[in-house]
Short mmCIF file of C-alpha atoms in Angstrom, two decimals:
data_model
loop_
_atom_site.label_atom_id
_atom_site.label_comp_id
_atom_site.label_asym_id
_atom_site.label_seq_id
_atom_site.Cartn_x
_atom_site.Cartn_y
_atom_site.Cartn_z
CA UNK A 1 -9.90 3.86 -12.44
CA UNK A 2 -10.12 0.10 -12.33
CA UNK A 3 -10.07 -2.75 -9.79
CA UNK A 4 -9.86 -3.04 -6.80
CA UNK A 5 -12.46 -0.29 -6.80
CA UNK A 6 -15.93 -1.63 -7.41
CA UNK A 7 -17.97 -0.05 -10.18
CA UNK A 8 -21.27 1.45 -9.17
CA UNK A 9 -23.25 -0.22 -11.93
CA UNK A 10 -26.86 0.65 -12.62
CA UNK A 11 -26.62 4.42 -13.09
CA UNK A 12 -23.81 4.19 -15.63
CA UNK A 13 -23.61 3.39 -19.32
CA UNK A 14 -21.98 -0.01 -19.79
CA UNK A 15 -19.55 1.24 -22.43
CA UNK A 16 -18.24 4.39 -24.09
CA UNK A 17 -15.34 4.88 -26.51
CA UNK A 18 -13.46 7.94 -27.77
CA UNK A 19 -11.32 7.25 -30.84
CA UNK A 20 -9.14 9.27 -33.19
CA UNK A 21 -9.67 7.56 -36.54
CA UNK A 22 -12.37 5.84 -38.60
CA UNK A 23 -10.53 2.52 -38.78
CA UNK A 24 -10.58 2.12 -34.97
CA UNK A 25 -14.22 3.21 -34.83
CA UNK A 26 -15.19 0.71 -37.52
CA UNK A 27 -13.46 -2.07 -35.60
CA UNK A 28 -15.06 -1.12 -32.27
CA UNK A 29 -18.70 -0.81 -33.34
CA UNK A 30 -19.38 -4.47 -34.29
CA UNK A 31 -17.52 -5.70 -31.19
CA UNK A 32 -19.66 -3.37 -29.08
CA UNK A 33 -22.80 -4.84 -30.66
CA UNK A 34 -21.55 -8.36 -29.84
CA UNK A 35 -21.48 -7.37 -26.16
CA UNK A 36 -24.91 -5.77 -26.27
CA UNK A 37 -23.59 -2.22 -26.21
CA UNK A 38 -24.82 0.62 -28.38
CA UNK A 39 -22.53 1.34 -31.39
CA UNK A 40 -23.51 4.99 -30.99
CA UNK A 41 -21.32 5.10 -27.88
CA UNK A 42 -18.23 5.01 -30.12
CA UNK A 43 -17.33 8.71 -30.39
CA UNK A 44 -14.67 10.59 -32.34
CA UNK A 45 -12.26 12.95 -30.63
CA UNK A 46 -9.84 10.81 -28.64
CA UNK A 47 -8.73 11.59 -25.13
CA UNK A 48 -9.42 15.32 -25.23
CA UNK A 49 -13.08 14.70 -26.08
CA UNK A 50 -13.21 12.03 -23.35
CA UNK A 51 -12.07 14.51 -20.67
CA UNK A 52 -14.56 17.14 -21.81
CA UNK A 53 -17.48 14.71 -21.98
CA UNK A 54 -16.83 12.96 -18.68
CA UNK A 55 -16.45 16.24 -16.82
CA UNK A 56 -20.19 16.82 -17.32
CA UNK A 57 -21.53 13.25 -17.39
CA UNK A 58 -21.28 10.00 -15.46
CA UNK A 59 -18.40 7.66 -16.28
CA UNK A 60 -19.25 4.35 -18.00
CA UNK A 61 -18.39 0.94 -16.60
CA UNK A 62 -15.89 0.37 -19.43
CA UNK A 63 -14.15 3.28 -21.14
CA UNK A 64 -12.08 2.90 -24.32
CA UNK A 65 -9.88 5.91 -25.08
CA UNK A 66 -7.52 6.51 -27.99
CA UNK A 67 -4.19 8.19 -27.14
CA UNK A 68 -2.90 8.42 -30.72
CA UNK A 69 -3.15 12.21 -30.85
CA UNK A 70 -1.81 12.75 -27.33
CA UNK A 71 1.62 14.41 -27.06
CA UNK A 72 1.99 13.40 -23.39
CA UNK A 73 -0.10 10.25 -22.81
CA UNK A 74 0.76 9.82 -19.13
CA UNK A 75 -0.18 13.37 -18.12
CA UNK A 76 -3.32 13.18 -20.26
CA UNK A 77 -4.37 9.94 -18.53
CA UNK A 78 -3.89 11.70 -15.19
CA UNK A 79 -6.18 14.48 -16.46
CA UNK A 80 -8.72 11.81 -17.36
CA UNK A 81 -8.47 10.43 -13.82
CA UNK A 82 -9.57 13.83 -12.50
CA UNK A 83 -13.00 13.46 -14.15
CA UNK A 84 -13.36 9.66 -14.15
CA UNK A 85 -15.33 8.06 -11.32
CA UNK A 86 -13.98 5.17 -9.21
CA UNK A 87 -14.77 1.75 -10.65
CA UNK A 88 -14.47 2.66 -14.32
CA UNK A 89 -12.28 0.22 -16.23
CA UNK A 90 -10.17 2.17 -18.71
CA UNK A 91 -8.73 0.55 -21.83
CA UNK A 92 -6.32 2.73 -23.78
CA UNK A 93 -4.86 2.39 -27.26
CA UNK A 94 -2.01 4.17 -29.00
CA UNK A 95 0.81 3.96 -31.50
CA UNK A 96 3.75 4.42 -29.09
CA UNK A 97 5.59 1.13 -28.59
CA UNK A 98 7.38 1.79 -25.29
CA UNK A 99 7.38 -0.69 -22.42
CA UNK A 100 8.07 2.10 -19.93
CA UNK A 101 5.00 3.98 -21.11
CA UNK A 102 2.95 0.80 -20.81
CA UNK A 103 4.11 0.25 -17.24
CA UNK A 104 3.47 3.89 -16.30
CA UNK A 105 -0.02 3.78 -17.77
CA UNK A 106 -0.89 0.56 -15.96
CA UNK A 107 0.55 1.99 -12.72
CA UNK A 108 -1.64 5.07 -13.17
CA UNK A 109 -4.73 2.86 -13.08
CA UNK A 110 -5.67 1.84 -16.62
CA UNK A 111 -6.69 -1.76 -17.25
CA UNK A 112 -4.86 -2.36 -20.52
CA UNK A 113 -2.97 -0.62 -23.33
CA UNK A 114 -3.48 -1.90 -26.88
CA UNK A 115 -0.72 -1.08 -29.32
CA UNK A 116 -1.91 -0.10 -32.78
CA UNK A 117 -2.53 -1.83 -35.06
CA UNK A 118 -4.40 -4.33 -32.87
CA UNK A 119 -6.72 -7.11 -33.96
CA UNK A 120 -10.41 -7.76 -33.32
CA UNK A 121 -9.46 -10.79 -31.22
CA UNK A 122 -7.23 -8.66 -28.99
CA UNK A 123 -10.11 -6.24 -28.56
CA UNK A 124 -12.51 -9.05 -27.66
CA UNK A 125 -10.04 -10.50 -25.14
CA UNK A 126 -9.47 -7.26 -23.27
CA UNK A 127 -13.24 -6.52 -23.16
CA UNK A 128 -13.91 -10.05 -21.87
CA UNK A 129 -11.38 -9.58 -19.09
CA UNK A 130 -12.86 -6.21 -18.19
CA UNK A 131 -16.33 -7.74 -17.94
CA UNK A 132 -14.96 -10.50 -15.71
CA UNK A 133 -13.67 -7.88 -13.30
CA UNK A 134 -16.99 -6.02 -13.33
CA UNK A 135 -19.03 -9.15 -12.67
CA UNK A 136 -16.62 -10.50 -10.04
CA UNK A 137 -18.06 -11.22 -6.57
CA UNK A 138 -16.46 -8.21 -4.89
CA UNK A 139 -19.05 -8.08 -2.13
CA UNK A 140 -18.66 -11.76 -1.34
CA UNK A 141 -14.89 -11.39 -1.33
CA UNK A 142 -15.15 -8.67 1.27
CA UNK A 143 -17.38 -10.88 3.39
CA UNK A 144 -14.90 -13.74 3.11
CA UNK A 145 -11.95 -11.42 3.76
CA UNK A 146 -12.84 -8.80 6.37
CA UNK A 147 -10.52 -5.82 6.33
CA UNK A 148 -7.20 -6.20 8.14
CA UNK A 149 -5.19 -3.18 9.28
CA UNK A 150 -1.63 -3.50 10.60
CA UNK A 151 0.57 -0.70 11.94
CA UNK A 152 4.34 -1.23 11.76
CA UNK A 153 6.23 0.88 14.32
CA UNK A 154 10.01 1.13 14.68
CA UNK A 155 11.11 1.80 18.26
CA UNK A 156 14.22 3.61 16.97
CA UNK A 157 15.26 5.09 13.65
CA UNK A 158 17.04 2.62 11.42
CA UNK A 159 15.71 -0.59 12.95
CA UNK A 160 14.17 -1.60 9.61
CA UNK A 161 10.48 -0.97 10.24
CA UNK A 162 9.92 0.41 6.72
CA UNK A 163 11.60 -2.61 5.17
CA UNK A 164 9.33 -4.93 7.15
CA UNK A 165 6.22 -2.85 6.38
CA UNK A 166 6.88 -2.98 2.64
CA UNK A 167 7.45 -6.74 2.73
CA UNK A 168 4.35 -7.31 4.85
CA UNK A 169 2.20 -5.31 2.40
CA UNK A 170 3.64 -7.25 -0.54
CA UNK A 171 2.98 -10.60 1.17
CA UNK A 172 -0.63 -9.70 2.00
CA UNK A 173 -1.17 -8.91 -1.67
CA UNK A 174 0.90 -11.59 -3.36
CA UNK A 175 0.56 -14.57 -1.00
CA UNK A 176 -2.70 -13.90 0.83
CA UNK A 177 -4.31 -12.65 -2.42
CA UNK A 178 -5.69 -9.51 -0.77
CA UNK A 179 -6.00 -6.08 -2.31
CA UNK A 180 -3.60 -4.13 -0.09
CA UNK A 181 -2.75 -0.49 0.56
CA UNK A 182 0.62 0.58 1.97
CA UNK A 183 0.32 3.98 3.67
CA UNK A 184 3.75 5.45 4.42
CA UNK A 185 3.25 8.21 6.97
CA UNK A 186 6.82 9.48 6.98
CA UNK A 187 5.88 12.47 4.85
CA UNK A 188 9.37 13.88 4.31
CA UNK A 189 11.62 10.83 4.36
CA UNK A 190 9.31 7.91 3.54
CA UNK A 191 10.74 4.98 1.57
CA UNK A 192 7.58 3.01 0.78
CA UNK A 193 7.54 4.02 -2.88
CA UNK A 194 11.33 4.07 -3.19
CA UNK A 195 11.61 0.46 -1.98
CA UNK A 196 9.26 -0.61 -4.78
CA UNK A 197 10.99 1.49 -7.46
CA UNK A 198 8.02 3.86 -7.79
CA UNK A 199 7.57 7.62 -7.94
CA UNK A 200 5.57 8.64 -4.85
CA UNK A 201 3.63 11.46 -6.48
CA UNK A 202 1.83 14.20 -4.55
CA UNK A 203 -1.12 12.19 -3.30
CA UNK A 204 -0.21 12.14 0.39
CA UNK A 205 0.82 15.79 0.57
CA UNK A 206 -2.34 16.82 -1.30
CA UNK A 207 -4.40 14.85 1.21
CA UNK A 208 -2.73 16.57 4.17
CA UNK A 209 -3.16 20.01 2.63
CA UNK A 210 -6.79 19.41 1.54
CA UNK A 211 -8.50 16.77 3.74
CA UNK A 212 -11.91 17.70 2.32
CA UNK A 213 -10.85 16.26 -1.06
CA UNK A 214 -10.32 12.76 0.30
CA UNK A 215 -12.89 10.34 -1.10
CA UNK A 216 -12.97 7.18 -3.18
CA UNK A 217 -12.02 9.02 -6.36
CA UNK A 218 -9.09 10.74 -4.65
CA UNK A 219 -7.80 7.42 -3.32
CA UNK A 220 -8.03 5.84 -6.76
CA UNK A 221 -6.13 8.70 -8.37
CA UNK A 222 -3.53 9.23 -5.62
CA UNK A 223 -2.54 5.62 -4.96
CA UNK A 224 0.45 4.40 -6.98
CA UNK A 225 0.05 0.80 -8.08
CA UNK A 226 3.01 -1.50 -7.47
CA UNK A 227 1.22 -4.53 -8.92
CA UNK A 228 -2.27 -5.93 -9.38
CA UNK A 229 -2.98 -6.15 -5.64
CA UNK A 230 -0.62 -3.67 -3.98
CA UNK A 231 -0.97 0.12 -4.09
CA UNK A 232 1.18 2.67 -2.26
CA UNK A 233 0.56 6.13 -0.86
CA UNK A 234 3.88 7.73 0.04
CA UNK A 235 5.58 11.12 -0.20
CA UNK A 236 8.88 12.94 -0.47
CA UNK A 237 7.74 16.36 0.72
CA UNK A 238 10.35 19.17 0.61
CA UNK A 239 12.20 19.27 3.93
CA UNK A 240 11.84 23.06 4.08
CA UNK A 241 8.04 22.72 4.14
CA UNK A 242 6.72 21.38 7.45
CA UNK A 243 3.35 19.63 7.23
CA UNK A 244 0.85 21.28 9.55
CA UNK A 245 -2.20 19.09 10.17
CA UNK A 246 -4.54 18.08 12.97
CA UNK A 247 -4.54 14.48 11.75
CA UNK A 248 -7.96 14.62 10.08
CA UNK A 249 -6.44 13.67 6.73
CA UNK A 250 -4.84 10.53 8.17
CA UNK A 251 -8.10 9.40 9.71
CA UNK A 252 -9.99 9.95 6.45
CA UNK A 253 -7.31 8.12 4.47
CA UNK A 254 -7.69 5.12 6.77
CA UNK A 255 -11.46 5.19 6.30
CA UNK A 256 -11.30 5.31 2.52
CA UNK A 257 -8.64 2.60 2.37
CA UNK A 258 -10.80 0.38 4.55
CA UNK A 259 -13.60 0.76 2.01
CA UNK A 260 -11.41 0.24 -1.05
CA UNK A 261 -8.96 -2.47 0.04
CA UNK A 262 -8.98 -5.75 1.93
CA UNK A 263 -5.79 -4.93 3.86
CA UNK A 264 -3.98 -1.79 4.98
CA UNK A 265 -0.40 -1.60 6.23
CA UNK A 266 0.61 1.62 8.00
CA UNK A 267 4.30 2.45 8.06
CA UNK A 268 3.99 4.50 11.24
CA UNK A 269 6.94 6.57 12.50
CA UNK A 270 7.08 6.51 16.29
CA UNK A 271 6.69 10.28 16.68
CA UNK A 272 3.28 9.98 15.02
CA UNK A 273 2.03 8.03 18.04
CA UNK A 274 2.51 11.11 20.17
CA UNK A 275 0.99 13.58 17.73
CA UNK A 276 -1.87 11.44 16.36
CA UNK A 277 -2.72 8.63 18.81
CA UNK A 278 -5.94 7.81 16.95
CA UNK A 279 -3.92 6.29 14.09
CA UNK A 280 -3.64 2.94 15.88
CA UNK A 281 -7.17 2.85 17.29
CA UNK A 282 -8.48 0.89 14.30
CA UNK A 283 -5.36 -1.22 13.79
CA UNK A 284 -5.95 -4.91 14.42
CA UNK A 285 -2.23 -5.57 14.86
CA UNK A 286 0.72 -3.40 15.87
CA UNK A 287 4.07 -4.77 14.73
CA UNK A 288 6.73 -3.30 17.04
CA UNK A 289 10.17 -3.52 15.39
CA UNK A 290 13.23 -3.36 17.65
CA UNK A 291 16.91 -4.20 17.75
CA UNK A 292 18.81 -5.66 20.69
CA UNK A 293 20.39 -2.50 22.03
CA UNK A 294 19.98 -0.67 25.32
CA UNK A 295 18.27 2.34 23.72
CA UNK A 296 15.89 0.13 21.72
CA UNK A 297 15.07 -1.84 24.86
CA UNK A 298 14.13 1.33 26.72
CA UNK A 299 11.96 2.56 23.86
CA UNK A 300 10.31 -0.82 23.30
CA UNK A 301 9.20 -0.77 26.93
CA UNK A 302 7.79 2.73 26.52
CA UNK A 303 5.98 1.98 23.26
CA UNK A 304 4.47 -1.26 24.60
CA UNK A 305 3.20 0.65 27.64
CA UNK A 306 1.78 3.34 25.35
CA UNK A 307 -0.03 0.77 23.23
CA UNK A 308 -1.45 -0.93 26.31
CA UNK A 309 -2.89 2.37 27.55
CA UNK A 310 -3.99 3.92 24.25
CA UNK A 311 -4.87 0.91 22.07
CA UNK A 312 -5.62 -2.03 24.41
CA UNK A 313 -7.70 -3.73 21.70
CA UNK A 314 -4.75 -3.91 19.29
CA UNK A 315 -2.77 -7.16 19.23
CA UNK A 316 0.98 -6.59 19.54
CA UNK A 317 3.67 -8.52 17.67
CA UNK A 318 7.26 -7.84 18.79
CA UNK A 319 9.94 -8.26 16.13
CA UNK A 320 13.71 -8.32 16.70
CA UNK A 321 15.30 -7.22 13.44
CA UNK A 322 18.86 -7.36 12.15
CA UNK A 323 20.02 -10.21 14.38
CA UNK A 324 23.60 -11.17 13.43
CA UNK A 325 24.30 -14.85 12.83
CA UNK A 326 27.39 -14.61 15.00
CA UNK A 327 29.22 -12.08 17.10
CA UNK A 328 28.42 -10.13 20.24
CA UNK A 329 25.12 -8.40 20.90
CA UNK A 330 24.80 -5.23 22.93
CA UNK A 331 22.30 -7.09 25.09
CA UNK A 332 21.15 -10.70 24.94
CA UNK A 333 17.74 -11.80 23.75
CA UNK A 334 17.01 -13.19 27.21
CA UNK A 335 17.75 -9.84 28.89
CA UNK A 336 15.72 -8.03 26.27
CA UNK A 337 12.69 -10.27 26.84
CA UNK A 338 12.98 -9.92 30.61
CA UNK A 339 13.08 -6.15 30.27
CA UNK A 340 10.02 -5.84 28.04
CA UNK A 341 8.22 -8.51 30.12
CA UNK A 342 7.18 -10.59 27.14
CA UNK A 343 8.83 -12.85 24.54
CA UNK A 344 10.03 -11.76 21.13
CA UNK A 345 7.56 -13.15 18.58
CA UNK A 346 9.77 -13.16 15.47
CA UNK A 347 13.49 -12.79 14.85
CA UNK A 348 14.74 -11.46 11.50
CA UNK A 349 18.37 -12.37 10.83
CA UNK A 350 20.74 -9.81 9.38
CA UNK A 351 21.59 -10.46 5.73
CA UNK A 352 23.35 -7.59 3.98
CA UNK A 353 23.45 -9.39 0.59
CA UNK A 354 19.66 -9.85 0.44
CA UNK A 355 19.10 -6.27 1.58
CA UNK A 356 21.44 -4.91 -1.10
CA UNK A 357 19.89 -7.10 -3.80
CA UNK A 358 16.36 -6.00 -2.88
CA UNK A 359 17.40 -2.34 -3.00
CA UNK A 360 19.07 -2.72 -6.40
CA UNK A 361 16.07 -4.53 -7.89
CA UNK A 362 13.48 -2.21 -6.36
CA UNK A 363 11.67 -5.13 -4.76
CA UNK A 364 10.63 -5.89 -1.16
CA UNK A 365 12.97 -8.17 0.79
CA UNK A 366 10.22 -10.78 1.16
CA UNK A 367 10.14 -11.16 -2.63
CA UNK A 368 13.90 -11.45 -3.02
CA UNK A 369 14.61 -13.60 0.04
CA UNK A 370 14.54 -17.37 -0.14
CA UNK A 371 14.92 -20.33 2.18
CA UNK A 372 15.45 -19.49 5.85
CA UNK A 373 15.51 -15.75 5.18
CA UNK A 374 11.93 -15.77 3.86
CA UNK A 375 10.53 -17.77 6.80
CA UNK A 376 10.23 -14.83 9.27
CA UNK A 377 8.38 -12.75 6.67
CA UNK A 378 5.85 -15.52 6.08
CA UNK A 379 5.46 -16.01 9.83
CA UNK A 380 4.75 -12.30 10.30
CA UNK A 381 2.13 -12.28 7.54
CA UNK A 382 0.40 -15.31 9.06
CA UNK A 383 0.49 -13.79 12.55
CA UNK A 384 -1.05 -10.53 11.32
CA UNK A 385 -3.89 -12.38 9.59
CA UNK A 386 -4.51 -14.77 12.48
CA UNK A 387 -4.35 -12.07 15.16
CA UNK A 388 -6.69 -9.84 13.17
CA UNK A 389 -9.28 -12.63 13.01
CA UNK A 390 -8.75 -13.82 16.58
CA UNK A 391 -11.42 -12.22 18.75
CA UNK A 392 -10.42 -13.83 22.02
CA UNK A 393 -6.67 -13.52 22.17
CA UNK A 394 -4.87 -14.70 25.25
CA UNK A 395 -3.23 -12.07 27.44
CA UNK A 396 0.39 -11.29 26.79
CA UNK A 397 2.82 -13.77 28.27
CA UNK A 398 5.25 -12.50 30.87
CA UNK A 399 8.71 -13.95 31.29
CA UNK A 400 9.19 -15.64 34.63
CA UNK A 401 11.37 -13.72 37.03
CA UNK A 402 10.91 -10.38 35.29
CA UNK A 403 12.52 -7.46 37.10
CA UNK A 404 11.69 -3.80 37.26
CA UNK A 405 12.63 -1.53 34.37
CA UNK A 406 15.40 0.20 36.32
CA UNK A 407 16.88 -3.11 37.53
CA UNK A 408 16.82 -4.58 34.04
CA UNK A 409 18.53 -1.64 32.43
CA UNK A 410 21.17 -1.51 35.14
CA UNK A 411 21.84 -5.22 34.80
CA UNK A 412 22.61 -4.79 31.09
CA UNK A 413 25.31 -2.19 31.62
CA UNK A 414 28.87 -3.59 31.53
CA UNK A 415 30.20 -4.18 35.03
CA UNK A 416 33.68 -5.58 34.46
CA UNK A 417 35.14 -2.30 33.22
CA UNK A 418 33.61 -0.40 36.14
CA UNK A 419 35.19 -2.77 38.62
CA UNK A 420 38.53 -2.57 36.86
CA UNK A 421 38.39 1.20 37.02
CA UNK A 422 37.59 1.08 40.70
#
């Protein structure tokens, strides 16, 4: 209901309020006059009257709604979202002093929650901030920051692609200061919301079941906000209910996210490439996440070849994840690079303590990691942004002396034991 979605000013009233008591109304009216708004727009009836009124009229730029008479404020706010247009900044008030409720309300899309009794100065401050958002140079920001879309693809299950996708989305929002959407397309087993300690909701499954409903309002209601700049669309669909779709919903979701956000990160399971190849057509960067094993080497080769044939315009970044600081590897980095006929761009070391800490805190690894551990995450974010803006990228580098796929794979198999057996 609020930023990053731009209000369509002009056809809307600047302000409307729905309150439950005379004291709140008497406080609101003079403040409304100070801002040049009509005091007649302060209505009695609270949230229930707000839902009824907005179902038959345009939403205002700023909406004040009183939750004092609401038995279930969070569900009632979700009902309000059904009738509230994108871009409306919602300010709620209520008498329930619960930090969890506050967080849930903010995550659902409201701008602020004022605990009763609040002061006139608090009211002025929250209105001033709301007006700052409305008058912000959203169009200029989009011109300065053209949309960036990155697809993160794991070559095998368990290589850590979802972990990297979540961290990349967080970095684009927190460090690059971009409004960012994380779209987790693993409908049944996705961890995008789980990694950020969020409830995924039904947004993604609703989109798949009803693609015709996908528009700006749907995106605003369905996205779960992790923080001011990062929103997530994920799912935990029942595993006894297969999702049958032709991929139209995914394409429409990408379109709406491109309009609403400055960056999109797709957590893209590898099987989706086969079923819905169009998903990477608009991606500026494909982050291919692998581990240094024989099976991952084979599948990295296949996925790189697929990307070259089906998305030649997409820049590819190869990531080796979970590299141990010591100990034997199934195959060496040199053999891996010779097999895939290009260098590894970024190496993520294995750190079980950081991974466990991030999981316990419900935060992305990039936020928890420090020092050397955080460096690869920052490098990846910078590469995604630079590759997305680089129109004339150089062709992929090939490792000198590269062999054929069959020769490379054979050379990695252990020979000493075979000879001993012979």
